[in-house]
Short mmCIF file of C-alpha atoms and ligand atoms in Angstrom, two decimals:
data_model
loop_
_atom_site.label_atom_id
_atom_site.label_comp_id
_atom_site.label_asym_id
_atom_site.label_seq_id
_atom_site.Cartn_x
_atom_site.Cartn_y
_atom_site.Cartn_z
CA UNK F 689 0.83 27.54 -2.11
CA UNK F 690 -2.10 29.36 -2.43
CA UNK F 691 -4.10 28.31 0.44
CA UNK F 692 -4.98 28.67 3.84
CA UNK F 693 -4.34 24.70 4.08
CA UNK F 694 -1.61 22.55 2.80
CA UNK F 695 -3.38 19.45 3.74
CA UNK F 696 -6.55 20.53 1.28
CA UNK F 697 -4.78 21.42 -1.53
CA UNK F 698 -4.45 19.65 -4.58
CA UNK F 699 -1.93 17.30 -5.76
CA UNK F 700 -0.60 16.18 -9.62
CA UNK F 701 0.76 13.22 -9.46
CA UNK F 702 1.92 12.31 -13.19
CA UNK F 703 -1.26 13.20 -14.76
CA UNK F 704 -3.56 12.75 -12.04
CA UNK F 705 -4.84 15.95 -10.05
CA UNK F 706 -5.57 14.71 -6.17
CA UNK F 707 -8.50 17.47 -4.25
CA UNK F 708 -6.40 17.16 -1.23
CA UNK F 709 -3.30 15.73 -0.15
CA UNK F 710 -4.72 13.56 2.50
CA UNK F 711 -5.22 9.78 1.36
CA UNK F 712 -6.98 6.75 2.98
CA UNK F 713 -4.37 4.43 3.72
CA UNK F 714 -4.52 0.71 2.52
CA UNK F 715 -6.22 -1.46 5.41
CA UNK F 716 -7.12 -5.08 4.53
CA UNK F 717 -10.81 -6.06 5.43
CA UNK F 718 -10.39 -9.36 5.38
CA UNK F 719 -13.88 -9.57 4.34
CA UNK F 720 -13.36 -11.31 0.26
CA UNK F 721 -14.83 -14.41 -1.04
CA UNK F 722 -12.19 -15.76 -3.16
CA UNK F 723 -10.71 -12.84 -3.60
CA UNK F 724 -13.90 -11.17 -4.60
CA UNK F 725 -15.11 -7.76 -3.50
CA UNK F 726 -18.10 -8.18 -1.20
CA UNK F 727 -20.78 -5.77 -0.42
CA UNK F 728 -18.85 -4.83 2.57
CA UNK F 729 -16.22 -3.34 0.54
CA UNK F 730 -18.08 -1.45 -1.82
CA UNK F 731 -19.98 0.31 1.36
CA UNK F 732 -16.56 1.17 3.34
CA UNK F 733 -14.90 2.56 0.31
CA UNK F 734 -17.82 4.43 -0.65
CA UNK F 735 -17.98 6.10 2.64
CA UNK F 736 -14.62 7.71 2.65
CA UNK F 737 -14.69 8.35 -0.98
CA UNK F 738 -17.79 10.54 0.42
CA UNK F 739 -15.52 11.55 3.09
CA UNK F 740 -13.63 13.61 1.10
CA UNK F 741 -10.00 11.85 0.90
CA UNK F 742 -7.97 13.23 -1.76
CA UNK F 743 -6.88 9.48 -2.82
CA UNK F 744 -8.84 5.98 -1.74
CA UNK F 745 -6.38 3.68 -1.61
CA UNK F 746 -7.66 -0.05 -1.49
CA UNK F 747 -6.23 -2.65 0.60
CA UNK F 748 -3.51 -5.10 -0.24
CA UNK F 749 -5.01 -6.99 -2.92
CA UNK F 750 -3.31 -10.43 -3.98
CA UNK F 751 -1.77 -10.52 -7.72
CA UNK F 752 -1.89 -14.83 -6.86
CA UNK F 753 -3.89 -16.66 -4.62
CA UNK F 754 -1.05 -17.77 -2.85
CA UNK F 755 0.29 -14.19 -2.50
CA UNK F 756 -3.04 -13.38 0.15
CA UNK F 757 -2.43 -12.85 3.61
CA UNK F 758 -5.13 -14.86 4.69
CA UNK F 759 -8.06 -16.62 2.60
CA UNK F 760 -10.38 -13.54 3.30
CA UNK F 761 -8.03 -11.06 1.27
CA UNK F 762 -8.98 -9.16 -1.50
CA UNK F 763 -7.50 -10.44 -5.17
CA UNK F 764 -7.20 -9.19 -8.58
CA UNK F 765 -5.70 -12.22 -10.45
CA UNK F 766 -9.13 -13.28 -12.38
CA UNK F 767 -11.87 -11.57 -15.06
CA UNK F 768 -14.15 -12.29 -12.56
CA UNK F 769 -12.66 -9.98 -9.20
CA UNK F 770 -11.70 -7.41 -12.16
CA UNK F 771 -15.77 -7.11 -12.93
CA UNK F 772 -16.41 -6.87 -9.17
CA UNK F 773 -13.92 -4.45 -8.35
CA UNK F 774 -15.89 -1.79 -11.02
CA UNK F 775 -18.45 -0.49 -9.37
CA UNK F 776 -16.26 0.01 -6.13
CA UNK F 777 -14.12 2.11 -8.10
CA UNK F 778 -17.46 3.90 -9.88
CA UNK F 779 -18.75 4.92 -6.02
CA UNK F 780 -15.99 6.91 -5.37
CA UNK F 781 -15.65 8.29 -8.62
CA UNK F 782 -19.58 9.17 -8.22
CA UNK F 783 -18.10 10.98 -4.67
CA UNK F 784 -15.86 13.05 -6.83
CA UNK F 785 -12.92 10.90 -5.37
CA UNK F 786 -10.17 9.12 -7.08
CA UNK F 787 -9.16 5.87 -5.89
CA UNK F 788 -6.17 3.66 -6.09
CA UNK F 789 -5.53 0.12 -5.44
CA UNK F 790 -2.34 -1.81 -3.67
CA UNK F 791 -1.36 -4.98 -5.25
CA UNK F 792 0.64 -7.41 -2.88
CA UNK F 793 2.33 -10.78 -2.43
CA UNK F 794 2.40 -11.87 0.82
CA UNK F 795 5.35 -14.46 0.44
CA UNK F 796 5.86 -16.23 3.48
CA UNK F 797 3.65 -14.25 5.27
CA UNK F 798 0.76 -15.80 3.51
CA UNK F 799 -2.07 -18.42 4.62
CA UNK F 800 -2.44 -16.61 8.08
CA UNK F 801 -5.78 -16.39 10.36
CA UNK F 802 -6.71 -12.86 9.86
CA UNK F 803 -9.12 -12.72 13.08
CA UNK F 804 -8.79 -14.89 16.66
CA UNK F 805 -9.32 -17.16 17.95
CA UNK F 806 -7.30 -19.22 15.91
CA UNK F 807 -3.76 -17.48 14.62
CA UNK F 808 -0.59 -18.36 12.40
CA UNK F 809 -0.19 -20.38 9.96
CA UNK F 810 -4.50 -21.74 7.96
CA UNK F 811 -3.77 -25.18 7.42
CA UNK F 812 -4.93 -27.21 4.39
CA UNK F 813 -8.40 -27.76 5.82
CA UNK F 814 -9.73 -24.52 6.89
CA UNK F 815 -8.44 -23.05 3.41
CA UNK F 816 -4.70 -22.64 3.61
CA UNK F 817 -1.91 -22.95 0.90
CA UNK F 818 1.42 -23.46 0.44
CA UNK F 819 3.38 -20.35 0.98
CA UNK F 820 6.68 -19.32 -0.78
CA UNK F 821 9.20 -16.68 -0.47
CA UNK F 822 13.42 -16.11 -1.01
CA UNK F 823 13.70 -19.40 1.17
CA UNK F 824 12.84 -21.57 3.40
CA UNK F 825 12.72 -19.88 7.13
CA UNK F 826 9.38 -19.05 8.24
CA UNK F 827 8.65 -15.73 9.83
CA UNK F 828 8.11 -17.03 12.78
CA UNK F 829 7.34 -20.60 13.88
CA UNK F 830 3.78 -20.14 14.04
CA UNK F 831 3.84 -19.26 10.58
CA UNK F 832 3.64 -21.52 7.74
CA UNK F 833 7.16 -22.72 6.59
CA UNK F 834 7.74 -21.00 2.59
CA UNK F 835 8.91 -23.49 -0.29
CA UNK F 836 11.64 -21.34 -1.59
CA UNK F 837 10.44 -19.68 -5.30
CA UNK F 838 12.73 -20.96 -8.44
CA UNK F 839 14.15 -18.22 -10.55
CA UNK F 840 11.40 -19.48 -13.51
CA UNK F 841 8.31 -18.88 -10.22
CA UNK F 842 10.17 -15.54 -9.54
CA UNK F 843 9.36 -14.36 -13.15
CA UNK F 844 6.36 -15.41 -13.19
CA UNK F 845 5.31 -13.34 -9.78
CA UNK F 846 6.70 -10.30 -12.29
CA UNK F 847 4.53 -11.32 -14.58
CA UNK F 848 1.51 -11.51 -12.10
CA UNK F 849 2.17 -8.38 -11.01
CA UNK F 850 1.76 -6.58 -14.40
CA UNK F 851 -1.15 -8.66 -15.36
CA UNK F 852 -2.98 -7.06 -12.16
CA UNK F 853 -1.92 -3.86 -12.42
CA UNK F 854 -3.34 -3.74 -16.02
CA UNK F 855 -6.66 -5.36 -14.30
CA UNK F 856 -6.59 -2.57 -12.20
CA UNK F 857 -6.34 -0.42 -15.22
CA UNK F 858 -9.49 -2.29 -16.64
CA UNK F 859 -11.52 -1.95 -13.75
CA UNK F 860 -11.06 1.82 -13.61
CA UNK F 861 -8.53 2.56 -10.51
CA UNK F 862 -7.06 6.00 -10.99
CA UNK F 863 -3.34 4.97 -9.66
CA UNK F 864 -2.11 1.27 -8.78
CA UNK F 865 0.73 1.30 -5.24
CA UNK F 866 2.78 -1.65 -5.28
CA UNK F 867 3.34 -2.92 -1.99
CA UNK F 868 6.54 -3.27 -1.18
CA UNK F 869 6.25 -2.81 2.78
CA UNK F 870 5.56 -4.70 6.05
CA UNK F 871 7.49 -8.03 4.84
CA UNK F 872 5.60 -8.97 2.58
CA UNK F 873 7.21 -10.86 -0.80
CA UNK F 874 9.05 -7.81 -1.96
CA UNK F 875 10.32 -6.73 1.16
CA UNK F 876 11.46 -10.56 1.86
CA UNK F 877 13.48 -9.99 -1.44
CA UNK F 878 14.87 -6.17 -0.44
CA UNK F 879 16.08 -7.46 3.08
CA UNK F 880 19.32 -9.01 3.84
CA UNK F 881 17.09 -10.47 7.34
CA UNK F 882 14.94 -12.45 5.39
CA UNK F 883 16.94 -12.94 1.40
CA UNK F 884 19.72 -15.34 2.41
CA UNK F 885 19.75 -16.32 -1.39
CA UNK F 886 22.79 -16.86 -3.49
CA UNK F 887 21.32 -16.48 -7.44
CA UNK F 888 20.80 -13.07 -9.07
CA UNK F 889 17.87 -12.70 -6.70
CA UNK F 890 20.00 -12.68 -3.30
CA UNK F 891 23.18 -11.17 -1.53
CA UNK F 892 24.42 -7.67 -3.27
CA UNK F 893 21.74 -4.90 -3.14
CA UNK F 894 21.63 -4.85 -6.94
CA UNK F 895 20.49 -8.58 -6.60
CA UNK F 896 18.30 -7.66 -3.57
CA UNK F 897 16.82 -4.73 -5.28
CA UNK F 898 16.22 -7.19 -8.49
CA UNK F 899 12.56 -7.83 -8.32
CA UNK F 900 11.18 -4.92 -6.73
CA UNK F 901 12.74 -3.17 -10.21
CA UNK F 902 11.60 -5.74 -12.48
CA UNK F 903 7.84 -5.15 -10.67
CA UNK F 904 8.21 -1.68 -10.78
CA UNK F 905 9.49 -1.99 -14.77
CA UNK F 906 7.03 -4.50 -15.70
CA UNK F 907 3.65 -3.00 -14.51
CA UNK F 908 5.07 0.67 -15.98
CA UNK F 909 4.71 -1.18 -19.03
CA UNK F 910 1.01 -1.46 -18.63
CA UNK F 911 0.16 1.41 -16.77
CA UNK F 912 -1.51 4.42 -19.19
CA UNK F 913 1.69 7.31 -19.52
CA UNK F 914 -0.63 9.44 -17.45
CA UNK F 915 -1.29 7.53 -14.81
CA UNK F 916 0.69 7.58 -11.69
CA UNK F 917 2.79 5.07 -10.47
CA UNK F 918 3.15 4.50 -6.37
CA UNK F 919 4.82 2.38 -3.83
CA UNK F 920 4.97 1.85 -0.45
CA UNK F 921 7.99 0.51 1.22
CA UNK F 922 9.26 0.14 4.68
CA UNK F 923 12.52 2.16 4.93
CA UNK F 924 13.83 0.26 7.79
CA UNK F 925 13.82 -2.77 9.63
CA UNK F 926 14.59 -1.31 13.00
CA UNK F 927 16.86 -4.12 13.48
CA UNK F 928 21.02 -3.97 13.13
CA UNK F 929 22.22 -5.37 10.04
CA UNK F 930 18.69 -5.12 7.90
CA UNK F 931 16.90 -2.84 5.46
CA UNK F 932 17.69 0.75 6.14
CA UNK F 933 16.76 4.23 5.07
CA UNK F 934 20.21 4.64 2.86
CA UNK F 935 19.10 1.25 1.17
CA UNK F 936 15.72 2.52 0.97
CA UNK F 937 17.08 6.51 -0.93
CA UNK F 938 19.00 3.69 -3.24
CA UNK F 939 16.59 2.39 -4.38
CA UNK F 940 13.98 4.34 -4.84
CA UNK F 941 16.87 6.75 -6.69
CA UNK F 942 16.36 3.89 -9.12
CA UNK F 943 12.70 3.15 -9.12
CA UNK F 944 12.56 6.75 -9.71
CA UNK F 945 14.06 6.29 -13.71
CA UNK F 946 12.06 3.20 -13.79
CA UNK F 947 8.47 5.33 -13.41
CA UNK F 948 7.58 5.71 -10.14
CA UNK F 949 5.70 8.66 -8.95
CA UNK F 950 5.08 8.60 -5.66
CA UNK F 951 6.96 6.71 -2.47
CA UNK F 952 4.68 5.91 0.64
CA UNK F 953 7.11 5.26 3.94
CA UNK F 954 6.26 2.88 6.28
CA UNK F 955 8.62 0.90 8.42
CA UNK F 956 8.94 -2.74 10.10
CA UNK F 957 7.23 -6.16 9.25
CA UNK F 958 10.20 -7.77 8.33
CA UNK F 959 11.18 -10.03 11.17
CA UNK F 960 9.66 -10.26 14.55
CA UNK F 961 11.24 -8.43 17.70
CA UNK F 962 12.43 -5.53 15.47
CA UNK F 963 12.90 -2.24 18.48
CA UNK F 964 11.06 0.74 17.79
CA UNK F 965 9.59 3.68 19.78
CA UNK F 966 5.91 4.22 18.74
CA UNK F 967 4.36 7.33 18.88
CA UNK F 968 2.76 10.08 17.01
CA UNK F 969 4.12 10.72 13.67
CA UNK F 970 6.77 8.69 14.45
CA UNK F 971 7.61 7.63 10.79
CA UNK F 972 8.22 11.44 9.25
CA UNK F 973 11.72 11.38 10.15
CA UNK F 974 11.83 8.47 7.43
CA UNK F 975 9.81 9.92 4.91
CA UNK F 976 11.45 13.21 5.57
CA UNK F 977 14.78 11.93 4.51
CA UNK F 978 13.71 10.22 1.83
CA UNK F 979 12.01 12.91 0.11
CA UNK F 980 15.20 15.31 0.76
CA UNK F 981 17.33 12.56 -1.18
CA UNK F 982 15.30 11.33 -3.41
CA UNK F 983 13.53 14.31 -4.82
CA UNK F 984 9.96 12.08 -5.08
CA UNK F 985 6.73 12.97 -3.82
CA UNK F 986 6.60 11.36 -0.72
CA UNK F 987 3.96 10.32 1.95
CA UNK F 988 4.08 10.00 5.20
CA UNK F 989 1.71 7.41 7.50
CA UNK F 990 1.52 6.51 10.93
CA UNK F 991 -0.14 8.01 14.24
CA UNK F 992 -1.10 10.65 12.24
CA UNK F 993 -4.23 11.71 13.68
CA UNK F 994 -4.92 15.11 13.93
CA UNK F 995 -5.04 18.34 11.69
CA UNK F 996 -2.36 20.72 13.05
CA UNK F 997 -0.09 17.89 13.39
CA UNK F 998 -0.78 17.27 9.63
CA UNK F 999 -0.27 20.57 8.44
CA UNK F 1000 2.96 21.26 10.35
CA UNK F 1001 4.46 18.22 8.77
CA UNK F 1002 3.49 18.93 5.26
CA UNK F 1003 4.48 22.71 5.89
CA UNK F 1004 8.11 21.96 7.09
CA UNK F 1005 8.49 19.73 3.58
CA UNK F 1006 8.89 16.94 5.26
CA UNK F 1007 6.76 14.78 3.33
CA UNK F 1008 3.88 16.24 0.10
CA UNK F 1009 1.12 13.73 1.99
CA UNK F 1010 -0.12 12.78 4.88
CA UNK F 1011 -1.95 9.08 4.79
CA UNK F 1012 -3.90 8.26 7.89
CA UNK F 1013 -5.47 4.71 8.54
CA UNK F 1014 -7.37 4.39 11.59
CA UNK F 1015 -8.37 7.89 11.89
CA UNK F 1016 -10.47 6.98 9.04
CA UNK F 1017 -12.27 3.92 10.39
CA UNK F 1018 -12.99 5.97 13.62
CA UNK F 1019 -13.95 8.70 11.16
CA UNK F 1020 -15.02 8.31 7.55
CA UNK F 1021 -15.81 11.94 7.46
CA UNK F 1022 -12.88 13.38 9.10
CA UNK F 1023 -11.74 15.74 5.88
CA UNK F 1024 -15.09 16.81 5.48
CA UNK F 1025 -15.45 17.95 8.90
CA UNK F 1026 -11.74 19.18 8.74
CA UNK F 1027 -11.28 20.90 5.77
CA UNK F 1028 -11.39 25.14 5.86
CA UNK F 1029 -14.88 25.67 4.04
CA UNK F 1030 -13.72 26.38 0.79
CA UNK F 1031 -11.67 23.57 0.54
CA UNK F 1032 -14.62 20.93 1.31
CA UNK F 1033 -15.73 18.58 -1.09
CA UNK F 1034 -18.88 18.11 -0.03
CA UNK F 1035 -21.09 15.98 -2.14
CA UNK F 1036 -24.16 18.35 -3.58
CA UNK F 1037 -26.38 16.00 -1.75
CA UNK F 1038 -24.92 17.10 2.04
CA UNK F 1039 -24.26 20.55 1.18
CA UNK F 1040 -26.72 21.33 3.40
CA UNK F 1041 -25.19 20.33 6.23
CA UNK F 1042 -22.26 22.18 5.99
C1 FMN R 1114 -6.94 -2.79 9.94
C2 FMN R 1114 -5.64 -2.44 9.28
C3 FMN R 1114 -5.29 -3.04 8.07
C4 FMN R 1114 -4.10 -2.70 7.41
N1 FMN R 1114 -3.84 -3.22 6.18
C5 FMN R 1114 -2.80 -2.73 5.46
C6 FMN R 1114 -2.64 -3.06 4.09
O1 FMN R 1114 -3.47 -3.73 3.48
N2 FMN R 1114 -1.54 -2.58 3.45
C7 FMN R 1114 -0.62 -1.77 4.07
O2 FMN R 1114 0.37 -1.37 3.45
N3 FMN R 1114 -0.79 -1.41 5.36
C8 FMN R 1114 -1.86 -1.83 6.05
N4 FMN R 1114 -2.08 -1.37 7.32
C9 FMN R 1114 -1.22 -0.29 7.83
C10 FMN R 1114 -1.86 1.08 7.54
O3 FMN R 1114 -1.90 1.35 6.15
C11 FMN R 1114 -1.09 2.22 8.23
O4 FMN R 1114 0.21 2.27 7.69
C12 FMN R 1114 -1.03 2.05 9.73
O5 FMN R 1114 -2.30 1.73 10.26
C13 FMN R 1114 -0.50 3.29 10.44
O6 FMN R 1114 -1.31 4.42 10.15
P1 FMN R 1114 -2.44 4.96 11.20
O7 FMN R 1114 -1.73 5.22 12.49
O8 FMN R 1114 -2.94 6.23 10.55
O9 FMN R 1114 -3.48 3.91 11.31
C14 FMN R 1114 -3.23 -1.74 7.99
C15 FMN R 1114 -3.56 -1.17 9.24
C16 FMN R 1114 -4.76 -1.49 9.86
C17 FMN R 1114 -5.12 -0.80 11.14
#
C-alpha cells in the first residue's frame, strides 16, 4: 500500500472506489415519521458525510412497516420515503462522500419503545403492531409475542427486501448492507436459539441459512453489476449451542457466489443473557477469522475508537475496514481531524482551516 495510512486509503468494493477505509456505522435515530426521513436525518448524515468517512452507512431502515424496531424507525417500503431519502443521499454526495443504506426486518424484535420511560413491547395504542418471526417465543417477555410467518409471508419478506433495495437504487445510495445482525428477522432465521422451525425454513443449516440466501439472491437481482453488495451479520451468539463463527465462514462461503462484496462482523442480539467480555476492539478476533476463511473484504466494528488502534488492526490483515459508531456521534469530524494531510478530504469550503 502506498501510503503512510492504511486507514485513509482507498477502497474498491465491486465497482465502487471508497476515499478511506473508515465507514460510519449504521445507528438508528429513531427520529422518522412513518418511516420518513426527517430534517434531523438529513443534518446528521450530512455532517459526517462532511466528516470525511470513506462510506455513510444509514441506519437500519425497515423493508415493511412491521419489520421497524420501533414506530420512529426509518423505512424504505413506499414512493414516498424513496423521494425523501434523495436529497440525504445528494448531501453527502455534495461532501464528496458515498453513502450506503442498511435495510432490516426486525422480526420479533419489532414494535419496541426506542427511548424511556416506557420500554418493551408499543402496544396497539401508542402505535404498535403485530410482530412476526420463525415462531412464536418472544425475545423476552417484555417483548411483544411474534405470530409465526407462513412459508407464502416468508416469500414475500424476500420479495420486500428486493423491492427496497432497488428503492435504494432509485434514490441514489452508492451500496445497500443487508442486515443480518443483532437478532433481528434474519438472524432469528440463521440461529438454532431462536429458529425452532420444522419446514424448509428451520432445523439443518441449509434450511437455517435459507432466507438470508434467498435475500442475498433476490436483491443481487436488482442491484446495478457495479454496485457493491454488503452485509452485516453477527458471527456468534456468545451462548453454547447457537450461531457461531464456523456457521458464520459457512455461510458467508456461500453468500460469497451469491454476490456479496463485503461482510461487516458484529456479534450478539440474539437472545438475552448471552456472556461476553466487552472491551476495545473486542470483535476483530471475529472478523479476523472470517476474513482468513472466507477470502471477503471484511469490516470490523466495535470499541473502536482511536487511530493507532485502527491502523494496527487493518495493518495485521485482520479485517480491510474499520467501522466506528459512537466515535462518530462524539465526533462527526474525527477523519478529518485524523487523517495524515494528504489524505484529508476536506471540503474546498474548510480548506482553510486545515
Ligand atoms: C445509537 C446506536 C444505534 C445503533 N443502531 C444500529 C443499527 O441501526 N444497525 C446496526 O447494525 N447496528 C446499530 N448499532 C450498533 C453500531 O452499528 C455499532 O456496531 C456499535 O455501536 C459498536 O460500535 P462502536 O463501539 O464504534 O459504537 C447502533 C449503535 C448505537 C450506539
Amino acid at each position: 500500500m502506498e501510503s503512510s495510512s492504511f486507514l485513509y486509503s482507498p477502497l474498491t468494493l465491486r465497482g465502487l472506489t471508497l476515499n478511506n477505509r473508515l465507514f460510519m456505522a449504521p445507528m438508528c435515530q429513531y427520529s422518522a415519521v412513518d418511516g420518513l426521513v426527517q430534517p434531523w436525518h438529513r443534518r446528521h448524515y450530512a455532517e459526517r458525510a462532511v466528516g470525511g468517512v470513506g462510506l455513510v452507512i444509514v441506519e437500519a431502515t425497515a423493508v415493511q412497516p412491521c419489520g421497524r424496531i420501533s414506530p420512529q424507525d426509518l423505512g424504505l417500503w413506499n414512493d414516498a420515503q424513496t423521494e425523501a431519502f434523495r436529497p440525504l443521499v445528494d448531501d453527502a454526495h455534495a461532501a464528496g462522500t458515498k453513502i450506503g443504506v442498511q435495510i432490516a426486518h426486525a422480526g420479533r424484535k419489532a414494535s419496541t419503545y426506542a427511548w424511556g420511560p416506557k420500554s418493551g413491547a408499543v402496544p396497539p395504542e401508542d402505535g404498535g403492531w403485530t410482530v412476526v418471526s420463525t415462531g412464536t417465543a418472544p425475545f423476552d417477555p417484555t417483548y411483544p409475542v411474534p405470530v409465526a410467518l407462513t412459508h407464502e409471508q416468508i416469500l414475500a419478506v424476500i420479495a420486500d427486501f428486493a423491492a427496497t433495495a432497488q428503492r435504494a437504487v432509485a434514490a441514489g445510495f452508492d451500496t445497500v448492507e443487508i442486515h443480518g445482525a443483532h437478532g433481528y428477522l434474519i438472524h432469528q432465521f440463521l440461529s438454532p436459539l431462536t429458529n425452532k422451525r420444522t419446514d424448509q425454513w428451520g432445523g439443518t443449516a441449509e434450511n437455517r441459512f435459507r432466507l438470508a440466501i434467498e435475500v442475498t439472491r433476490a436483491i443481487r437481482k436488482v442491484l446495478p453489476s457495479t454496485m457493491p453488495l454488503m452485509i452485516r451479520l453477527s458471527a456468534t451468539d456468545w451462548m453454547d449451542g447457537g450461531w457461531d463463527v464456523d456457521q458464520t465462514v459457512a455461510l458467508l462461503n456461500i453468500l460469497k457466489t451469491e454476490g456479496v462484496d463485503f461482510a461487516d462482523i458484529s456479534s450478539g442480539g440474539a437472545v438475552p443473557g448471552a456472556k461476553m467480555t466487552i472491551g476495545p476492539g473486542y470483535q476483530v478476533p471475529l472478523a479476523a477469522r472470517v476474513k482468513r476463511e472466507t477470502g471477503l473484504l471484511v469490516g470490523t466494528v466495535g470499541l473502536i475508537t482511536e487511530t493507532t488502534q485502527a491502523e494496527s488492526i487493518l495493518a495485521s490483515g485482520d479485517a480491510d475496514v474499520i467501522l466506528m459508531g459512537r466515535q462518530l456521534l462524539r465526533d462527526p469530524y474525527y477523519p478529518l481531524r485524523q487523517a495524515p494531510a494528504d489524505h484529508r478530504n476536506v471540503p474546498q469550503q474548510y480548506k482553510r482551516a486545515f
